[in-house]
Short mmCIF file of C-alpha atoms and ligand atoms in Angstrom, two decimals:
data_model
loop_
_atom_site.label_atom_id
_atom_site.label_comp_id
_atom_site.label_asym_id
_atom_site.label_seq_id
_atom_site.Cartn_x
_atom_site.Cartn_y
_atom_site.Cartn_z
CA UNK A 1 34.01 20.95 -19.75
CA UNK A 2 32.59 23.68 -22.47
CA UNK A 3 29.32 25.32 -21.67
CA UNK A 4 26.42 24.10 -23.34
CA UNK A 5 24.74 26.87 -24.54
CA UNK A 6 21.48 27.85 -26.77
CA UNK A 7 20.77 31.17 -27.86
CA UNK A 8 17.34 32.48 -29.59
CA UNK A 9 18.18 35.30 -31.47
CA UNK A 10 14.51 37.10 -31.93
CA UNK A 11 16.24 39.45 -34.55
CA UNK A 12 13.15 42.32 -35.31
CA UNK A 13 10.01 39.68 -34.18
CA UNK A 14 8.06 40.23 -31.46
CA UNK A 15 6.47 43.34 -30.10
CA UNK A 16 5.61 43.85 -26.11
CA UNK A 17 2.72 41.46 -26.37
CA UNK A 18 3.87 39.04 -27.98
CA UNK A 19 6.97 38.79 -26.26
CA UNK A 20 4.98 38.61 -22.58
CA UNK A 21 3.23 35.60 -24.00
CA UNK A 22 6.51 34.22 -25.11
CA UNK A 23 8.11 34.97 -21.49
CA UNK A 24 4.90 33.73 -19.49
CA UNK A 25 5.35 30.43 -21.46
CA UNK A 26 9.06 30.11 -21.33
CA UNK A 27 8.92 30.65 -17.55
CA UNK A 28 6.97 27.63 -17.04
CA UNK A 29 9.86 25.02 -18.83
CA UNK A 30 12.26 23.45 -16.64
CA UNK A 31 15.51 23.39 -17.94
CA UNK A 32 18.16 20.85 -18.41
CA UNK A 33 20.81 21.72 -15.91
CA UNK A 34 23.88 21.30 -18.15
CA UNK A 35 22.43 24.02 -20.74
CA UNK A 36 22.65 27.27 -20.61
CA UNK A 37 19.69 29.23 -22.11
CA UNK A 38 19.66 32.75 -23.53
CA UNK A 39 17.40 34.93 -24.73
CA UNK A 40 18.02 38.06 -27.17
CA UNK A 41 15.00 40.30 -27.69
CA UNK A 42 14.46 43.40 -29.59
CA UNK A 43 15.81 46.18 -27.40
CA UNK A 44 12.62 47.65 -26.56
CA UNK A 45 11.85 44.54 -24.32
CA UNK A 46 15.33 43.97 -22.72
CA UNK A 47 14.02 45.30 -19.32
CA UNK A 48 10.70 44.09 -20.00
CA UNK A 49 12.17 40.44 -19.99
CA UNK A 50 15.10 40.94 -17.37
CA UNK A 51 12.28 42.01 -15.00
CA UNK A 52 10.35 38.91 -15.93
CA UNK A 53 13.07 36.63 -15.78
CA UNK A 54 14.54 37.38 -12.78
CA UNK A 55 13.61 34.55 -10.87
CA UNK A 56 14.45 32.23 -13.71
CA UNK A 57 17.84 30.64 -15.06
CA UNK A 58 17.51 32.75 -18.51
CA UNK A 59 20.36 35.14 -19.75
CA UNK A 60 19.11 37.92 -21.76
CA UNK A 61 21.25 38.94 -24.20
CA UNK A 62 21.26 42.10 -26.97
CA UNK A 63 21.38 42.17 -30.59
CA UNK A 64 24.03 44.87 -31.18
CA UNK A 65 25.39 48.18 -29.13
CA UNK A 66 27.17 50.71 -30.68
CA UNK A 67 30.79 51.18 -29.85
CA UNK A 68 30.96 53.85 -28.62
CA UNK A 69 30.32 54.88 -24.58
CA UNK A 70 27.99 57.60 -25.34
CA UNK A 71 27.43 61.12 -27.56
CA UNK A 72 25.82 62.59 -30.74
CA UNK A 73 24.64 58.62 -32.26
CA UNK A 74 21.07 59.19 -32.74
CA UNK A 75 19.46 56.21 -32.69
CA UNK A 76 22.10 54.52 -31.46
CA UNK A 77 22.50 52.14 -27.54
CA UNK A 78 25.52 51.98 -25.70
CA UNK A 79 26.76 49.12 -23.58
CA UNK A 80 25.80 51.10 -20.62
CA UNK A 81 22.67 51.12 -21.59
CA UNK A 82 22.70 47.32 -22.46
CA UNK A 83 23.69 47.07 -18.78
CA UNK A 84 21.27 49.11 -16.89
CA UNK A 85 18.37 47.28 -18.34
CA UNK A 86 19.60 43.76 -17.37
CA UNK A 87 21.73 42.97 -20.69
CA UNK A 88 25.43 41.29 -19.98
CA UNK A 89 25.75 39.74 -22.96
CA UNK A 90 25.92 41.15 -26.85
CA UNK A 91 25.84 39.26 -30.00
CA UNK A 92 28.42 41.15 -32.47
CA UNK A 93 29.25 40.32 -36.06
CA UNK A 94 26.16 39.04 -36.73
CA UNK A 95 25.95 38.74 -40.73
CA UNK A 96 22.93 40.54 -41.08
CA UNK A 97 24.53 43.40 -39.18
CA UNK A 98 27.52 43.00 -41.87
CA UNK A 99 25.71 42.72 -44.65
CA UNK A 100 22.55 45.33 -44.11
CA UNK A 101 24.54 47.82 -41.71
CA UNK A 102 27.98 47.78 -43.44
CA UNK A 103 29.59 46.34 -40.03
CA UNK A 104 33.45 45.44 -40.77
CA UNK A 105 35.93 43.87 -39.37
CA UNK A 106 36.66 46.97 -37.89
CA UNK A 107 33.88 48.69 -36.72
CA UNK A 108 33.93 45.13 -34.75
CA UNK A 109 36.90 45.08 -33.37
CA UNK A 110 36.14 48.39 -31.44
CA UNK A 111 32.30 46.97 -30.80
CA UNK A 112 34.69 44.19 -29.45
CA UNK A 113 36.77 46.49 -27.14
CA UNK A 114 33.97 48.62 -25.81
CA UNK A 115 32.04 45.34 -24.42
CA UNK A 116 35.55 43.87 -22.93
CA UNK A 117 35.77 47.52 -21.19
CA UNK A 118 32.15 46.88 -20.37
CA UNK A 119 32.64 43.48 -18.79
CA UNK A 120 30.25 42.12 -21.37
CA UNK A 121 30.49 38.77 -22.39
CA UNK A 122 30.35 38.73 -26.26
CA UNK A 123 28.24 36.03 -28.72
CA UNK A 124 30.78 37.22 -31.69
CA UNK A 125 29.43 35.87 -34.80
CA UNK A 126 31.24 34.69 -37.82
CA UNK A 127 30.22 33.16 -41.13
CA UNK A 128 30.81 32.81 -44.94
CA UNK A 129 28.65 33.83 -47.75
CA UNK A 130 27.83 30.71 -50.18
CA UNK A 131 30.02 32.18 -53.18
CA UNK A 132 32.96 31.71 -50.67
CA UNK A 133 32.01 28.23 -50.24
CA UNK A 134 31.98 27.60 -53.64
CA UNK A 135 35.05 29.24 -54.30
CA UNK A 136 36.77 27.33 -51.58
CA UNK A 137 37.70 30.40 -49.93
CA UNK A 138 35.57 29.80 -46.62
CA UNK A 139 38.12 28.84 -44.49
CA UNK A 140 40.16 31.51 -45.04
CA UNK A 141 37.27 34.09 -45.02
CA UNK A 142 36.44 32.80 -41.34
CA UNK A 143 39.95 32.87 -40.48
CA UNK A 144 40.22 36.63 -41.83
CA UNK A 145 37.09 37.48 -39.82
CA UNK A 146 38.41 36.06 -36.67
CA UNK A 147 42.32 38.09 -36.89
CA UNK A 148 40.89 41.25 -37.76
CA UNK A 149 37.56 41.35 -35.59
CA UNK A 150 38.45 39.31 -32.35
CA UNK A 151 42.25 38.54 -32.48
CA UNK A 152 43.22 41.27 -30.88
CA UNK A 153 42.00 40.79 -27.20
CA UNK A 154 44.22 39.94 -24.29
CA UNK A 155 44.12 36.01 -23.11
CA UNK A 156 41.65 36.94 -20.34
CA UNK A 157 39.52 38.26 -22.50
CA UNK A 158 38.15 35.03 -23.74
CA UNK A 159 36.87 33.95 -20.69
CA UNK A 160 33.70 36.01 -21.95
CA UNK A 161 33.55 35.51 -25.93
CA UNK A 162 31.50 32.72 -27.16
CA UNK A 163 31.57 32.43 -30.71
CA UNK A 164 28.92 31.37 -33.49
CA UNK A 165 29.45 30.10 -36.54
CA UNK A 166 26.83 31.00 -39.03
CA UNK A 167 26.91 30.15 -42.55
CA UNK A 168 24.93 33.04 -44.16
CA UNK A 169 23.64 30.27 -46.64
CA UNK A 170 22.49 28.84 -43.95
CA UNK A 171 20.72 31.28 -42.29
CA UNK A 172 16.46 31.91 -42.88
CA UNK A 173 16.84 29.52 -45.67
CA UNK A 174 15.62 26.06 -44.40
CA UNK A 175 19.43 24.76 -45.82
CA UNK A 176 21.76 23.70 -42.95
CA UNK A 177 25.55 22.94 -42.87
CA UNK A 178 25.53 19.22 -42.68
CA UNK A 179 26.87 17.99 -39.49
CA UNK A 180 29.71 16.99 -41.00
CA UNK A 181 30.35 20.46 -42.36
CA UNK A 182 29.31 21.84 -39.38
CA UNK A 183 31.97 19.80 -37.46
CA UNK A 184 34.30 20.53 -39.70
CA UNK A 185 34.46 24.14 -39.32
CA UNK A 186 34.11 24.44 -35.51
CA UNK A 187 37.54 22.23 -35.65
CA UNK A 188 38.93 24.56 -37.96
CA UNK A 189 37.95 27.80 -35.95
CA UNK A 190 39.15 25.97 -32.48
CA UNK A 191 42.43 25.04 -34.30
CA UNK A 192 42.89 29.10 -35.60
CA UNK A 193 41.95 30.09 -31.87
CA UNK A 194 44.62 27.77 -31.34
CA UNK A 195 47.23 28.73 -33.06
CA UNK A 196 47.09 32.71 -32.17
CA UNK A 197 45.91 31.88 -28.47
CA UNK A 198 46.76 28.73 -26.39
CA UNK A 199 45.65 25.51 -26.95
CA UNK A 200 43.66 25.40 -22.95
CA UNK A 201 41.95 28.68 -24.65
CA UNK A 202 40.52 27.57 -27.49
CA UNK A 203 39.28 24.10 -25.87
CA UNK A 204 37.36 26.23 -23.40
CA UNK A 205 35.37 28.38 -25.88
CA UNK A 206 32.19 27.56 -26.72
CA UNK A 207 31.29 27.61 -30.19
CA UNK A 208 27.49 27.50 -31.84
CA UNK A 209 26.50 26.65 -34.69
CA UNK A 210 23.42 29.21 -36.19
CA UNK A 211 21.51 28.72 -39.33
CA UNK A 212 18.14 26.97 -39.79
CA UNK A 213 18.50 24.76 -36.79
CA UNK A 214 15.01 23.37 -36.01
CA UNK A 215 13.73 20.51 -33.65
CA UNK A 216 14.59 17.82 -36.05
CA UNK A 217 18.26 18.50 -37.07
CA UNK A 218 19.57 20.25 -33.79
CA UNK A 219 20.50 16.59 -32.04
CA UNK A 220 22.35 16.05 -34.63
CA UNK A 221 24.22 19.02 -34.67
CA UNK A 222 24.82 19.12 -31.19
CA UNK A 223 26.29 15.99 -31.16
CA UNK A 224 29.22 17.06 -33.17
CA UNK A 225 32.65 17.13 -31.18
CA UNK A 226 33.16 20.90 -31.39
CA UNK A 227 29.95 22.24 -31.32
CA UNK A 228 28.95 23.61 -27.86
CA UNK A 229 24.91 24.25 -28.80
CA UNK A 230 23.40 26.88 -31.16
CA UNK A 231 22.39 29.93 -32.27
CA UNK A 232 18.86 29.88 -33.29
CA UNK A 233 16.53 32.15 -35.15
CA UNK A 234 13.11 31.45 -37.07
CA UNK A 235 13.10 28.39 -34.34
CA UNK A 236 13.23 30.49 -31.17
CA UNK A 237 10.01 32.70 -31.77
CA UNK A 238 8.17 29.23 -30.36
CA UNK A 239 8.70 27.92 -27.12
CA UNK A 240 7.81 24.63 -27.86
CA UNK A 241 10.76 24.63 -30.57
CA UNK A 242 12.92 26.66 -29.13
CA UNK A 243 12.43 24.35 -25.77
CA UNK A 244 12.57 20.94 -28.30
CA UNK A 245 16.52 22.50 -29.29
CA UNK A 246 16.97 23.22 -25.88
CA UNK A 247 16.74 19.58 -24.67
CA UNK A 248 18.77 18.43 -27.89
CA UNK A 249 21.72 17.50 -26.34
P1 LIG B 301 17.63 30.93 -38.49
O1 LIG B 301 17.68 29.93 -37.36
O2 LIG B 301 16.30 31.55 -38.68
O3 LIG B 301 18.23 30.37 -39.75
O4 LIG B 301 18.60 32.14 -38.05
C1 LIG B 301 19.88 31.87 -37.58
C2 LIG B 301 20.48 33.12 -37.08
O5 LIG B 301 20.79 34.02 -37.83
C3 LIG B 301 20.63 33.27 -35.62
O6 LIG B 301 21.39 34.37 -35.30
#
């Protein structure tokens, strides 16, 4: 049985106050039990929340970490760091860190290693631009993304990578993949998992779908075959719509 899982991904939103109204909300929802719920704040109120949260079933998780351990990176947070205030898990890849930050496929792949050698558990994100979907070329842009950013870890390793598949087109713009497009490419990236892992592998990965899900389309969504919950943006700054997604399933 894959995990059920739904992310908010706060991106820059929020300040300290605002995000201890958000917390002294959230901690008052009861979760379903099969879903997993995570939270990823700015970084400023990582330990802020873990201290918050600790009684509660809520996994916080960061937006980014730099890949290397530690040195001359001004400005820059290490896994370490991610750690010590409470942080296990690390969304990577995300397509605004690709296309604002100039993140490649191979800056990745060594963000990648660095949270494996961390014992992080890794929300790796992966996603095609709408010219490739016009083009046709989407599949093979996701596959490309996968090889060269995530391919290269050792079978164990994917007993902490979840992965989310966000169609940038998708993303902030009130335009979701159809569930039928949705579907379709969660099949496609369990297949590639497939093929370059194992077959038990890839059926044990959970893989979310990110862009514009809201209250009213997430059922839907979720109810695809290989989609295993969501990442969620704009929706997640609310608990009563980020809670509405949460009980989607
Ligand atoms: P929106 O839900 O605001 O489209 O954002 C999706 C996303 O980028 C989550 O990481």
């Amino acid at each position: 049985m894959r995990k059920k899982i739904v992310a908010g991904n706060w991106k820059m939103n929020n300040d300290l106050a605002e995000t201890e109204l958000f917390l002294a909300e959230l901690k008052k929802q009861v979760f379903p039990e099969n879903v997993v719920v995570m939270i990823a704040p700015s970084f400023t109120n990582l330990n802020h929340a873990f201290k918050s949260l600790r009684e509660h079933n809520v996994e916080l998780v960061a937006q980014n970490m730099h890949q290397n351990n530690e040195g001359a990176f001004t400005g820059e947070i290490s896994a370490k760091m991610l750690k010590s205030v409470g942080a296990k898990t690390v969304i990577l890849g995300h397509s605004e860190r690709r296309a604002f930050f100039n993140e490649d496929n191979a800056v990745l792949a060594e963000k990648v290693n660095t949270a494996i050698e961390n014992e992080m558990t890794i929300i790796f994100c992966i996603g095609e631009e709408l010219e490739d979907r016009k083009k046709g070329t989407h599949f093979e842009l996701i596959k490309t993304q996968l090889s060269e950013g995530l391919f290269h870890v050792s079978d164990d390793a994917w007993e902490n990578i979840i992965i989310a598949y966000e169609p940038v087109w998708a993303i902030g713009t009130g335009e979701t993949a159809s569930p039928a497009q949705a579907q379709e490419m969660h099949k496609f990236i369990r297949k590639t998992i497939a093929e370059s892992y194992l077959e038990v592998i890839a059926e044990k990965i959970s893989i979310l779908y990110g862009g514009s899900v809201k209250p009213d389309n997430a059922s839907e969504i979720f109810g695809q075959d290989d989609v295993d919950g969501g990442l969620i943006g704009g929706a997640s700054l609310k608990v009563d719509s980020f809670m509405k997604i949460v009980n989607s399933f």
